[in-house]
């Protein structure tokens, strides 16, 4: 069963801007799915349409088999949304924000209270339950929105940049939580600009750029397609110019560091042999950029080139 | 989907909102109406003869009560729904499976409850100045609720179209207050020149105030059945229009 199925979806805003130019997207039930793309690509617009906040111009959206046009109420019940921007009542207390949302999903008061407690504890917000939400820190506000989105146990949880502006510790605990929730069967769609986050959490991925899907596949085979890895080498002694090593692309970054492009089939052993032959001593090595980031830049770059 | 739970969630949220800020929502009408009764009723009223066989202060009580109901039912929904829209917290409702009619009913009921609270406070104050023995309780209650409903609906529509906080002040200042004053709160239209009597008859608030006055003290300038008909028609038209706006997502969806 597909958790989400989007066909030929377009969106033209009132000012005439075409934010989505006919996208197709499929997310399997139980998946942990990354929806990536640069600023203004159309991620939030897509999510807005899925969650009934934005009217689509044309195309169809089906959520767990419920067509959004024909069966909107049932489709809505399946979704929990963590929007990109703070949208709760700033004058309401944390507890009430979550409880009210439960009420909107038809959950009676007694159960709503229990669920609220559970979600707030899970988000480490129970001690803040009676705080007026505008007094919370940015990261706490984001967690309030996650608690709110989960209170009715949605089958599909959509998170639009949930970890933006959240400290490392909380971010890690959010990752654990998302993985846990996903393990228990909830399908998750995540957008983020931290690509290492997407790489480590998500199994499938779509990249959207300028309102079009430029990539839609599983993470492993996407990363497999990267046939060249880039490393930065730190050197013990300063060098004058980059050495020449056949089969590798080497550039000097500074006196004591080099950037090396390593084709997959070459591997690293031969590189070090050659560097040793050049009398260059390497102290340490690191990935130049995260692998997904590299793939991402390539895809965005090539689709920009097609456009111009 | 359990609509009654969703409905009560909205109503409780609304009531909690205006009781939380009671110094802005309940206190001011208590003060202004005390002043009305004191100045117009006691000080000036004692020098004005009776109207329709009742003393002047008794004559103005129904209008003053209903005027506060009108302005507060309206103010409650327009400011609550507008700030919900402004803070984008309307999205909580839009993503959830609450049907539009439940959203509308919830907000309008919030306005009606505010009307009842404020109307109640004003009524209690009026009893300190005037001597009212309710003539027709049923009629008073129905007019009261219908009027609160009608102006809650109007406030809702205003909020849907409002783009700034200024937009929610225009109708109350330039339409509601003048029409209430001209609706015969402080006078009987029979006291006006004939031409102004005719013109007054296009003011819907005139009918509600007189119907309410009939309910409380048994005096009216207009036909009560006509008053019910007009109020009922307004409620139906405004409800349908509000539902249409919600369905289209005017002002709340992009
Ligand atoms: N209400 C609107 N009216 C007109 N254009 C809009 C509106 N909302 C968004 N857009 C435009 O649509 C495009 C896509 O916006 P969207 O918010 O979907 O991007 P995004 O992928 O979520 O970006 P980000 O990573 O910055 O959140 C942008 O160019 C944006 O300017
Ligand atoms: Mg976005």
Coordinates of C-alpha atoms and ligand atoms in Angstrom, one line a residue:
Chain A
X1 CA 0.0 0.0 0.0
X2 CA 1.2 3.5 -0.9
X3 CA 1.2 6.0 2.0
X4 CA 1.3 8.8 -0.6
X5 CA 0.8 8.9 -4.3
X6 CA 1.0 12.2 -6.2
X7 CA 0.3 12.5 -9.9
X8 CA 0.9 15.4 -12.3
X9 CA 0.6 17.9 -9.4
X10 CA 0.9 21.5 -10.4
X11 CA 0.6 24.7 -8.4
X12 CA 0.3 28.2 -9.8
X13 CA 0.2 30.8 -7.1
X14 CA -2.1 33.8 -7.5
X15 CA 0.7 36.0 -8.6
X16 CA 1.2 33.7 -11.6
X17 CA 4.3 31.9 -10.2
X18 CA 4.4 28.3 -11.1
X19 CA 5.8 26.6 -8.0
X20 CA 5.1 23.0 -9.1
X21 CA 5.3 22.0 -12.7
X22 CA 3.7 18.5 -12.7
X23 CA 5.3 16.3 -10.1
X24 CA 4.8 12.6 -9.5
X25 CA 5.8 11.1 -6.2
X26 CA 5.3 7.8 -4.5
X27 CA 6.0 7.0 -0.9
X28 CA 5.5 3.4 0.4
X29 CA 3.7 2.7 3.6
X30 CA 6.3 2.4 6.4
X31 CA 9.0 4.3 4.5
X32 CA 11.3 6.9 5.9
X33 CA 11.3 9.3 3.0
X34 CA 13.5 12.4 2.3
X35 CA 12.1 15.2 0.2
X36 CA 15.1 17.4 -0.6
X37 CA 15.7 20.5 -2.6
X38 CA 17.2 24.0 -2.4
X39 CA 15.3 27.0 -1.0
X40 CA 12.2 27.8 -3.1
X41 CA 12.2 24.4 -4.8
X42 CA 8.6 23.7 -3.9
X43 CA 8.9 21.3 -1.0
X44 CA 6.7 23.3 1.4
X45 CA 4.2 23.9 -1.5
X46 CA 4.0 20.1 -2.1
X47 CA 3.6 19.5 1.6
X48 CA 1.0 22.3 1.8
X49 CA -1.1 20.6 -0.8
X50 CA -0.8 17.2 0.8
X51 CA -2.0 18.6 4.1
X52 CA -4.8 20.7 2.7
X53 CA -3.2 24.1 3.4
X54 CA -2.7 25.0 -0.2
X55 CA -5.1 24.5 -3.1
X56 CA -3.6 22.5 -5.9
X57 CA -4.0 23.9 -9.4
X58 CA -4.3 20.4 -11.0
X59 CA -3.3 16.8 -10.4
X60 CA -4.1 14.3 -7.8
X61 CA -3.0 13.3 -4.3
X62 CA -3.9 10.0 -2.7
X63 CA -3.1 9.3 0.9
X64 CA -3.4 5.6 2.0
X65 CA -5.9 5.1 -0.8
X66 CA -8.0 8.1 0.0
X67 CA -8.2 10.6 -2.8
X68 CA -7.8 14.1 -1.4
X69 CA -10.5 15.6 -3.6
X70 CA -13.1 12.9 -3.0
X71 CA -12.4 11.7 0.5
X72 CA -10.6 14.6 2.1
X73 CA -11.8 13.9 5.7
X74 CA -10.4 10.4 5.8
X75 CA -7.2 11.4 4.1
X76 CA -6.7 14.2 6.6
X77 CA -7.1 11.8 9.5
X78 CA -4.0 9.9 8.3
X79 CA -1.7 12.9 8.3
X80 CA 0.2 14.6 11.1
X81 CA 2.0 17.8 10.0
X82 CA 5.0 19.6 11.5
X83 CA 5.0 22.8 9.4
X84 CA 8.2 24.7 8.6
X85 CA 7.0 27.8 10.4
X86 CA 5.7 28.2 13.9
X87 CA 1.9 28.3 13.6
X88 CA 0.5 27.6 17.0
X89 CA -1.3 30.1 19.1
X90 CA 1.4 32.0 20.9
X91 CA -0.9 32.9 23.8
X92 CA -1.9 29.3 24.5
X93 CA -0.1 27.0 26.9
X94 CA 1.9 24.1 25.6
X95 CA -0.6 21.6 27.1
X96 CA -3.6 23.2 25.6
X97 CA -2.0 23.5 22.1
X98 CA -1.6 19.7 22.0
X99 CA -5.0 18.9 23.7
X100 CA -6.9 21.2 21.3
X101 CA -5.4 19.5 18.3
X102 CA -6.5 16.1 19.7
X103 CA -10.0 17.5 20.0
X104 CA -10.0 18.5 16.4
X105 CA -9.4 14.9 15.5
X106 CA -12.4 13.8 17.6
X107 CA -10.4 12.5 20.6
X108 CA -12.4 12.9 23.8
X109 CA -11.1 15.0 26.6
X110 CA -9.9 12.2 28.9
X111 CA -8.0 10.4 26.3
X112 CA -6.7 13.7 24.8
X113 CA -5.2 14.5 28.2
X114 CA -3.4 11.1 28.4
X115 CA -2.1 11.4 24.8
X116 CA -1.0 14.9 25.5
X117 CA 1.0 13.9 28.4
X118 CA 2.6 11.0 26.5
X119 CA 3.6 13.2 23.5
X120 CA 4.9 16.0 25.7
X121 CA 7.0 13.6 27.8
X122 CA 8.3 12.1 24.6
X123 CA 9.3 15.5 23.4
X124 CA 10.9 16.4 26.7
X125 CA 8.3 19.2 27.2
X126 CA 6.3 17.9 30.2
X127 CA 7.9 20.4 32.6
X128 CA 6.9 23.2 30.2
X129 CA 3.3 22.0 29.9
X130 CA 1.8 25.1 31.6
X131 CA 4.2 27.6 29.9
X132 CA 2.6 30.1 27.5
X133 CA 4.1 29.0 24.2
X134 CA 5.5 32.4 23.2
X135 CA 7.9 32.1 26.1
X136 CA 9.5 29.0 24.8
X137 CA 12.9 28.8 23.1
X138 CA 13.0 28.2 19.3
X139 CA 13.9 24.6 19.7
X140 CA 11.2 24.0 22.2
X141 CA 8.6 25.6 19.9
X142 CA 9.6 23.1 17.2
X143 CA 9.2 20.2 19.6
X144 CA 5.7 21.5 20.5
X145 CA 4.8 21.2 16.9
X146 CA 6.1 17.7 16.8
X147 CA 4.1 16.7 19.9
X148 CA 1.0 18.3 18.4
X149 CA 1.5 16.4 15.1
X150 CA 1.7 13.1 16.9
X151 CA -1.2 13.4 19.3
X152 CA -3.6 11.6 17.1
X153 CA -1.1 8.9 16.1
X154 CA -1.1 9.6 12.4
X155 CA -0.1 7.0 9.9
X156 CA 1.8 9.5 7.9
X157 CA 4.0 12.0 9.7
X158 CA 5.2 14.9 7.5
X159 CA 8.1 17.0 8.9
X160 CA 9.0 20.2 7.1
X161 CA 12.5 21.0 8.4
X162 CA 11.9 19.9 12.0
X163 CA 15.5 20.2 13.0
X164 CA 16.2 23.7 11.8
X165 CA 17.5 25.8 14.6
X166 CA 17.6 22.8 17.1
X167 CA 20.7 22.2 19.2
X168 CA 22.8 19.1 18.6
X169 CA 21.6 17.2 21.6
X170 CA 17.9 17.7 20.9
X171 CA 18.5 17.0 17.2
X172 CA 20.0 13.6 18.1
X173 CA 17.1 12.8 20.4
X174 CA 14.7 13.9 17.6
X175 CA 16.5 11.5 15.2
X176 CA 16.1 8.7 17.7
X177 CA 12.5 9.5 18.2
X178 CA 11.8 9.7 14.4
X179 CA 13.5 6.3 13.9
X180 CA 11.5 4.9 16.8
X181 CA 8.2 6.2 15.5
X182 CA 9.1 4.9 12.0
X183 CA 10.0 1.5 13.4
X184 CA 6.5 1.3 15.0
X185 CA 5.0 1.6 11.6
X186 CA 4.5 5.3 11.0
X187 CA 5.5 6.5 7.5
X188 CA 7.7 9.6 7.7
X189 CA 8.3 12.2 5.1
X190 CA 11.2 14.5 6.1
X191 CA 12.5 17.7 4.5
X192 CA 15.8 19.0 5.6
X193 CA 18.8 21.0 4.4
X194 CA 21.1 18.9 6.6
X195 CA 21.9 16.2 4.0
X196 CA 23.8 14.0 6.4
X197 CA 20.6 13.8 8.4
X198 CA 18.7 12.6 5.3
X199 CA 21.5 10.2 4.5
X200 CA 21.5 8.5 7.8
X201 CA 17.8 8.4 8.4
X202 CA 16.0 8.0 5.1
X203 CA 15.6 4.9 2.9
X204 CA 14.1 6.6 -0.1
X205 CA 14.6 10.0 -1.5
X206 CA 13.2 12.6 -4.0
X207 CA 15.0 15.7 -5.0
X208 CA 12.9 18.6 -6.2
X209 CA 14.3 21.7 -8.0
X210 CA 12.4 24.5 -9.6
X211 CA 9.1 22.7 -9.1
X212 CA 10.2 19.5 -10.8
X213 CA 11.4 16.2 -9.4
X214 CA 14.9 15.7 -10.6
X215 CA 15.6 12.5 -8.7
X216 CA 13.4 9.8 -7.2
X217 CA 15.0 6.6 -6.0
X218 CA 16.4 4.7 -3.0
X219 CA 19.2 6.2 -1.0
X220 CA 21.6 3.3 -1.5
X221 CA 21.5 3.1 -5.2
X222 CA 21.6 6.9 -5.4
X223 CA 24.8 7.0 -3.4
X224 CA 26.2 4.1 -5.5
X225 CA 26.0 6.2 -8.5
X226 CA 28.5 8.6 -7.1
X227 CA 31.7 7.3 -8.8
X228 CA 34.1 9.8 -7.5
X229 CA 34.8 10.6 -3.9
X230 CA 36.5 13.8 -2.8
X231 CA 38.9 14.0 0.1
X232 CA 40.9 16.6 1.8
X233 CA 44.4 15.6 2.9
X234 CA 46.3 17.4 5.7
X235 CA 50.1 17.3 5.2
X236 CA 53.0 17.2 7.6
X237 CA 55.2 19.5 5.6
X238 CA 54.3 22.5 3.3
X239 CA 54.5 21.8 -0.4
X240 CA 55.1 24.2 -3.3
X241 CA 52.7 22.6 -5.9
X242 CA 50.3 19.8 -6.2
X243 CA 52.0 16.5 -7.1
X244 CA 50.9 14.6 -10.2
X245 CA 49.5 11.2 -9.6
X246 CA 48.0 9.3 -12.6
X247 CA 44.4 8.4 -12.2
X248 CA 43.7 10.9 -9.5
X249 CA 42.7 14.6 -9.7
X250 CA 44.8 16.5 -7.2
X251 CA 44.6 20.2 -6.4
X252 CA 46.4 22.3 -3.9
X253 CA 44.1 24.0 -1.3
X254 CA 46.9 25.5 0.8
X255 CA 50.5 24.9 1.6
X256 CA 49.6 22.1 3.9
X257 CA 46.5 20.6 2.3
X258 CA 45.4 19.0 -0.9
X259 CA 42.1 18.1 -2.4
X260 CA 41.9 14.7 -4.1
X261 CA 39.2 13.3 -6.4
X262 CA 39.3 9.5 -6.0
X263 CA 37.4 7.4 -8.7
X264 CA 35.8 4.4 -7.1
X265 CA 37.7 1.9 -9.2
X266 CA 41.0 3.3 -8.2
X267 CA 40.7 3.2 -4.4
X268 CA 43.1 4.8 -2.0
X269 CA 46.0 2.4 -1.7
X270 CA 47.6 3.5 -4.9
X271 CA 47.2 7.1 -4.1
X272 CA 49.2 6.7 -0.9
X273 CA 51.9 4.8 -2.6
X274 CA 52.3 7.6 -5.1
X275 CA 52.3 10.3 -2.4
X276 CA 54.9 8.4 -0.5
X277 CA 57.0 8.3 -3.7
X278 CA 56.7 12.1 -3.9
X279 CA 57.9 12.2 -0.3
X280 CA 54.6 13.7 0.9
X281 CA 53.6 12.7 4.4
X282 CA 49.8 12.7 5.1
X283 CA 48.7 13.3 8.7
X284 CA 45.0 13.0 8.3
X285 CA 42.2 12.7 5.7
X286 CA 38.5 13.7 5.6
X287 CA 35.6 13.6 3.2
X288 CA 35.4 16.9 1.4
X289 CA 31.7 17.0 1.6
X290 CA 29.1 14.5 2.6
X291 CA 28.3 12.1 -0.2
X292 CA 24.7 13.0 -0.5
X293 CA 25.6 16.6 -0.6
X294 CA 27.8 16.0 -3.5
X295 CA 25.2 14.1 -5.4
X296 CA 22.7 16.8 -4.6
X297 CA 24.9 19.6 -5.9
X298 CA 25.5 17.6 -9.1
X299 CA 21.8 17.0 -9.7
X300 CA 20.8 20.6 -8.9
X301 CA 23.7 21.9 -11.0
X302 CA 22.8 19.8 -14.0
X303 CA 19.1 20.6 -13.8
X304 CA 20.0 24.3 -13.6
X305 CA 22.2 23.9 -16.7
X306 CA 19.3 22.3 -18.6
X307 CA 17.2 25.2 -17.7
X308 CA 19.5 27.9 -19.0
Chain B
X1 CA -15.0 11.8 12.9
X2 CA -16.6 12.9 16.1
X3 CA -17.9 16.4 15.2
X4 CA -19.4 17.2 18.6
X5 CA -15.9 16.8 20.2
X6 CA -14.4 19.0 17.7
X7 CA -17.2 21.5 18.1
X8 CA -16.8 21.7 21.9
X9 CA -13.0 21.9 21.5
X10 CA -13.5 25.1 19.5
X11 CA -16.1 26.5 21.8
X12 CA -14.0 25.9 25.0
X13 CA -10.9 27.3 23.3
X14 CA -12.9 30.4 22.4
X15 CA -14.4 30.9 25.9
X16 CA -11.0 30.4 27.5
X17 CA -9.6 33.1 25.2
X18 CA -12.0 35.8 26.1
X19 CA -12.2 34.9 29.8
X20 CA -8.4 35.0 29.9
X21 CA -8.4 38.6 28.7
X22 CA -11.5 39.6 30.7
X23 CA -10.2 43.1 31.5
X24 CA -10.5 43.7 27.8
X25 CA -13.6 41.8 27.1
X26 CA -16.0 41.8 30.0
X27 CA -14.9 44.9 32.1
X28 CA -15.3 47.7 29.5
X29 CA -19.0 47.0 28.7
X30 CA -19.7 46.9 32.4
X31 CA -18.2 50.4 32.8
X32 CA -19.7 52.0 29.6
X33 CA -23.1 50.7 30.3
X34 CA -23.0 51.8 33.9
X35 CA -22.2 55.3 32.5
X36 CA -25.1 55.1 30.1
X37 CA -27.5 54.2 32.8
X38 CA -26.1 56.9 35.1
X39 CA -26.0 59.7 32.6
X40 CA -28.8 59.0 30.2
X41 CA -31.0 57.1 32.5
X42 CA -30.7 58.8 35.8
X43 CA -29.4 62.3 35.3
X44 CA -31.0 63.2 31.9
X45 CA -33.7 60.6 31.9
X46 CA -35.4 62.0 35.0
X47 CA -36.0 65.2 33.0
X48 CA -37.5 63.3 30.0
X49 CA -41.0 62.1 30.3
X50 CA -42.0 58.4 29.9
X51 CA -42.0 56.8 26.4
X52 CA -44.6 54.2 25.5
X53 CA -45.9 54.4 29.0
X54 CA -42.6 53.4 30.7
X55 CA -40.0 55.6 32.4
X56 CA -37.0 56.7 30.2
X57 CA -34.5 54.6 32.0
X58 CA -36.6 51.4 31.7
X59 CA -37.1 52.3 28.0
X60 CA -33.4 52.4 27.2
X61 CA -32.4 49.2 29.1
X62 CA -33.2 46.7 26.4
X63 CA -31.4 48.7 23.7
X64 CA -28.3 49.1 25.8
X65 CA -28.2 45.4 26.6
X66 CA -28.7 44.4 23.0
X67 CA -26.2 47.0 21.8
X68 CA -23.5 45.4 24.0
X69 CA -24.5 42.0 22.8
X70 CA -24.1 43.1 19.2
X71 CA -20.8 44.7 19.6
X72 CA -19.3 42.0 21.7
X73 CA -20.5 39.0 19.7
X74 CA -19.1 40.7 16.6
X75 CA -15.8 41.7 18.3
X76 CA -15.3 38.3 19.7
X77 CA -15.4 36.4 16.4
X78 CA -13.8 39.0 14.3
X79 CA -10.7 39.4 16.6
X80 CA -10.4 35.8 17.5
X81 CA -10.7 34.4 13.9
X82 CA -8.6 37.2 12.5
X83 CA -5.8 36.6 15.0
X84 CA -6.1 32.8 14.3
X85 CA -5.6 33.6 10.7
X86 CA -2.9 36.1 11.3
X87 CA -0.8 33.7 13.5
X88 CA -1.5 31.0 10.9
X89 CA -2.9 28.9 13.6
X90 CA -6.0 28.4 11.5
X91 CA -3.7 25.8 9.9
X92 CA -4.4 23.5 12.9
X93 CA -8.0 23.4 11.9
X94 CA -7.3 23.2 8.1
X95 CA -5.1 20.1 8.4
X96 CA -7.5 18.4 10.7
X97 CA -10.7 16.6 9.6
X98 CA -13.0 19.2 11.1
X99 CA -15.8 20.0 8.6
X100 CA -16.2 23.6 7.7
X101 CA -19.7 23.9 9.2
X102 CA -18.3 22.7 12.6
X103 CA -15.6 25.4 12.4
X104 CA -18.2 28.0 11.7
X105 CA -20.6 26.7 14.4
X106 CA -17.7 26.7 16.9
X107 CA -16.6 30.2 16.3
X108 CA -20.1 31.6 16.1
X109 CA -21.0 29.8 19.4
X110 CA -17.9 31.4 21.0
X111 CA -19.3 34.8 20.0
X112 CA -22.8 33.9 21.3
X113 CA -21.3 32.8 24.7
X114 CA -19.4 36.1 24.9
X115 CA -22.7 37.9 24.0
X116 CA -24.4 36.0 26.8
X117 CA -21.7 36.8 29.3
X118 CA -21.6 40.5 28.4
X119 CA -25.4 40.8 28.1
X120 CA -25.7 39.1 31.5
X121 CA -23.3 41.5 33.1
X122 CA -25.0 44.5 31.6
X123 CA -28.4 43.1 32.6
X124 CA -27.3 42.8 36.2
X125 CA -26.0 46.4 36.1
X126 CA -29.2 47.6 34.6
X127 CA -31.2 46.1 37.5
X128 CA -29.3 48.5 39.8
X129 CA -30.8 51.4 38.0
X130 CA -34.0 50.3 36.4
X131 CA -37.0 48.3 37.5
X132 CA -37.6 45.6 34.9
X133 CA -39.9 42.7 35.2
X134 CA -39.5 40.7 32.1
X135 CA -42.7 40.8 30.0
X136 CA -42.1 37.8 27.6
X137 CA -39.1 35.8 28.6
X138 CA -39.2 33.4 25.7
X139 CA -39.2 36.2 23.1
X140 CA -36.4 38.0 24.9
X141 CA -34.2 34.9 25.0
X142 CA -34.8 34.0 21.4
X143 CA -34.1 37.6 20.1
X144 CA -31.0 37.7 22.3
X145 CA -29.6 34.5 20.9
X146 CA -30.5 35.2 17.3
X147 CA -29.0 38.7 17.5
X148 CA -25.8 37.3 19.0
X149 CA -25.7 34.6 16.3
X150 CA -26.2 37.1 13.5
X151 CA -23.4 39.4 14.5
X152 CA -21.1 36.6 15.3
X153 CA -21.5 35.5 11.7
X154 CA -21.0 39.0 10.5
X155 CA -17.8 39.2 12.5
X156 CA -16.6 35.9 11.0
X157 CA -17.1 37.2 7.5
X158 CA -15.3 40.4 8.4
X159 CA -12.3 38.4 9.7
X160 CA -12.2 36.3 6.6
X161 CA -11.8 39.4 4.4
X162 CA -9.6 41.3 6.8
X163 CA -6.0 41.8 5.8
X164 CA -4.8 43.9 8.7
X165 CA -5.9 44.8 12.2
X166 CA -7.3 48.0 10.9
X167 CA -9.7 46.1 8.7
X168 CA -11.3 44.6 11.8
X169 CA -12.1 48.0 13.3
X170 CA -13.8 49.6 10.3
X171 CA -17.1 47.8 10.4
X172 CA -17.7 48.2 14.1
X173 CA -16.9 51.9 14.1
X174 CA -18.5 52.9 10.8
X175 CA -21.4 50.6 10.5
X176 CA -22.4 48.8 13.7
X177 CA -22.1 51.6 16.2
X178 CA -24.0 54.2 14.1
X179 CA -26.7 51.7 13.1
X180 CA -27.1 50.7 16.8
X181 CA -27.5 54.3 17.9
X182 CA -29.9 55.0 15.0
X183 CA -31.7 51.7 15.8
X184 CA -33.6 53.4 18.5
X185 CA -31.6 52.5 21.6
X186 CA -32.2 55.9 23.2
X187 CA -35.4 56.9 21.5
X188 CA -38.6 55.7 19.9
X189 CA -38.7 56.1 16.1
X190 CA -42.1 57.6 16.6
X191 CA -40.4 60.6 17.9
X192 CA -38.7 61.2 14.5
X193 CA -40.0 63.3 11.5
X194 CA -41.9 61.0 9.1
X195 CA -39.2 60.9 6.5
X196 CA -36.6 59.7 9.1
X197 CA -39.1 57.1 10.4
X198 CA -39.2 55.6 6.9
X199 CA -35.4 55.7 6.5
X200 CA -35.0 54.1 9.9
X201 CA -37.0 51.1 8.7
X202 CA -34.2 49.9 6.5
X203 CA -31.9 49.5 9.5
X204 CA -32.1 45.8 10.5
X205 CA -30.8 46.6 14.0
X206 CA -34.0 48.6 14.7
X207 CA -36.0 45.5 14.4
X208 CA -33.9 43.5 16.8
X209 CA -33.8 46.2 19.4
X210 CA -37.5 46.7 19.3
X211 CA -38.2 43.0 19.4
X212 CA -36.0 42.7 22.4
X213 CA -37.6 45.7 24.0
X214 CA -41.0 44.0 23.4
X215 CA -39.7 40.9 25.1
X216 CA -38.4 42.8 28.1
X217 CA -40.9 45.6 28.7
X218 CA -43.7 44.9 26.2
X219 CA -43.1 48.0 24.1
X220 CA -42.2 48.1 20.4
X221 CA -42.1 50.3 17.3
X222 CA -42.2 47.5 14.8
X223 CA -44.0 44.2 14.1
X224 CA -42.3 41.4 16.1
X225 CA -43.0 38.8 13.4
X226 CA -41.3 40.9 10.8
X227 CA -38.3 41.3 13.2
X228 CA -37.9 37.5 13.5
X229 CA -38.2 37.1 9.7
X230 CA -35.6 39.7 9.0
X231 CA -33.2 38.3 11.6
X232 CA -33.7 34.8 10.5
X233 CA -33.1 35.7 6.8
X234 CA -29.9 37.5 7.7
X235 CA -28.7 34.5 9.6
X236 CA -29.4 32.0 6.8
X237 CA -27.7 34.2 4.2
X238 CA -24.7 35.0 6.2
X239 CA -24.2 31.3 7.2
X240 CA -24.4 30.2 3.6
X241 CA -22.0 32.9 2.6
X242 CA -19.5 32.0 5.4
X243 CA -19.6 28.3 4.4
X244 CA -18.9 29.3 0.8
X245 CA -15.9 31.4 1.9
X246 CA -14.6 28.5 4.0
X247 CA -15.1 26.0 1.1
X248 CA -13.2 28.3 -1.3
X249 CA -10.6 28.9 1.4
X250 CA -10.9 32.7 0.7
X251 CA -8.4 34.5 2.9
X252 CA -7.1 31.4 4.5
X253 CA -5.6 29.2 1.8
X254 CA -3.2 30.0 -1.0
Ligands
LIG1 N1 1.9 32.3 -1.3 C1 2.7 32.4 -2.3 N2 2.6 33.2 -3.4 C2 3.4 33.2 -4.4 N3 4.5 32.5 -4.5 C3 4.8 31.6 -3.4 C4 3.9 31.5 -2.3 N4 4.4 30.6 -1.5 C5 5.5 30.1 -2.0 N5 5.8 30.8 -3.2 C6 6.9 30.5 -4.1 O1 6.9 29.2 -4.5 C7 8.2 28.6 -4.6 C8 8.3 27.4 -3.8 O2 8.2 27.7 -2.4 P1 8.3 26.6 -1.2 O3 7.9 27.3 0.0 O4 7.5 25.5 -1.7 O5 9.8 26.3 -1.3 P2 10.6 25.2 -0.4 O6 11.1 24.2 -1.3 O7 9.8 24.8 0.8 O8 11.8 26.2 0.1 P3 12.6 26.3 1.5 O9 13.6 25.3 1.5 O10 13.1 27.7 1.5 O11 11.6 26.1 2.6 C9 9.1 29.8 -4.1 O12 9.7 30.4 -5.3 C10 8.2 30.7 -3.4 O13 8.7 32.1 -3.6
LIG2 MG1 9.9 25.1 2.8

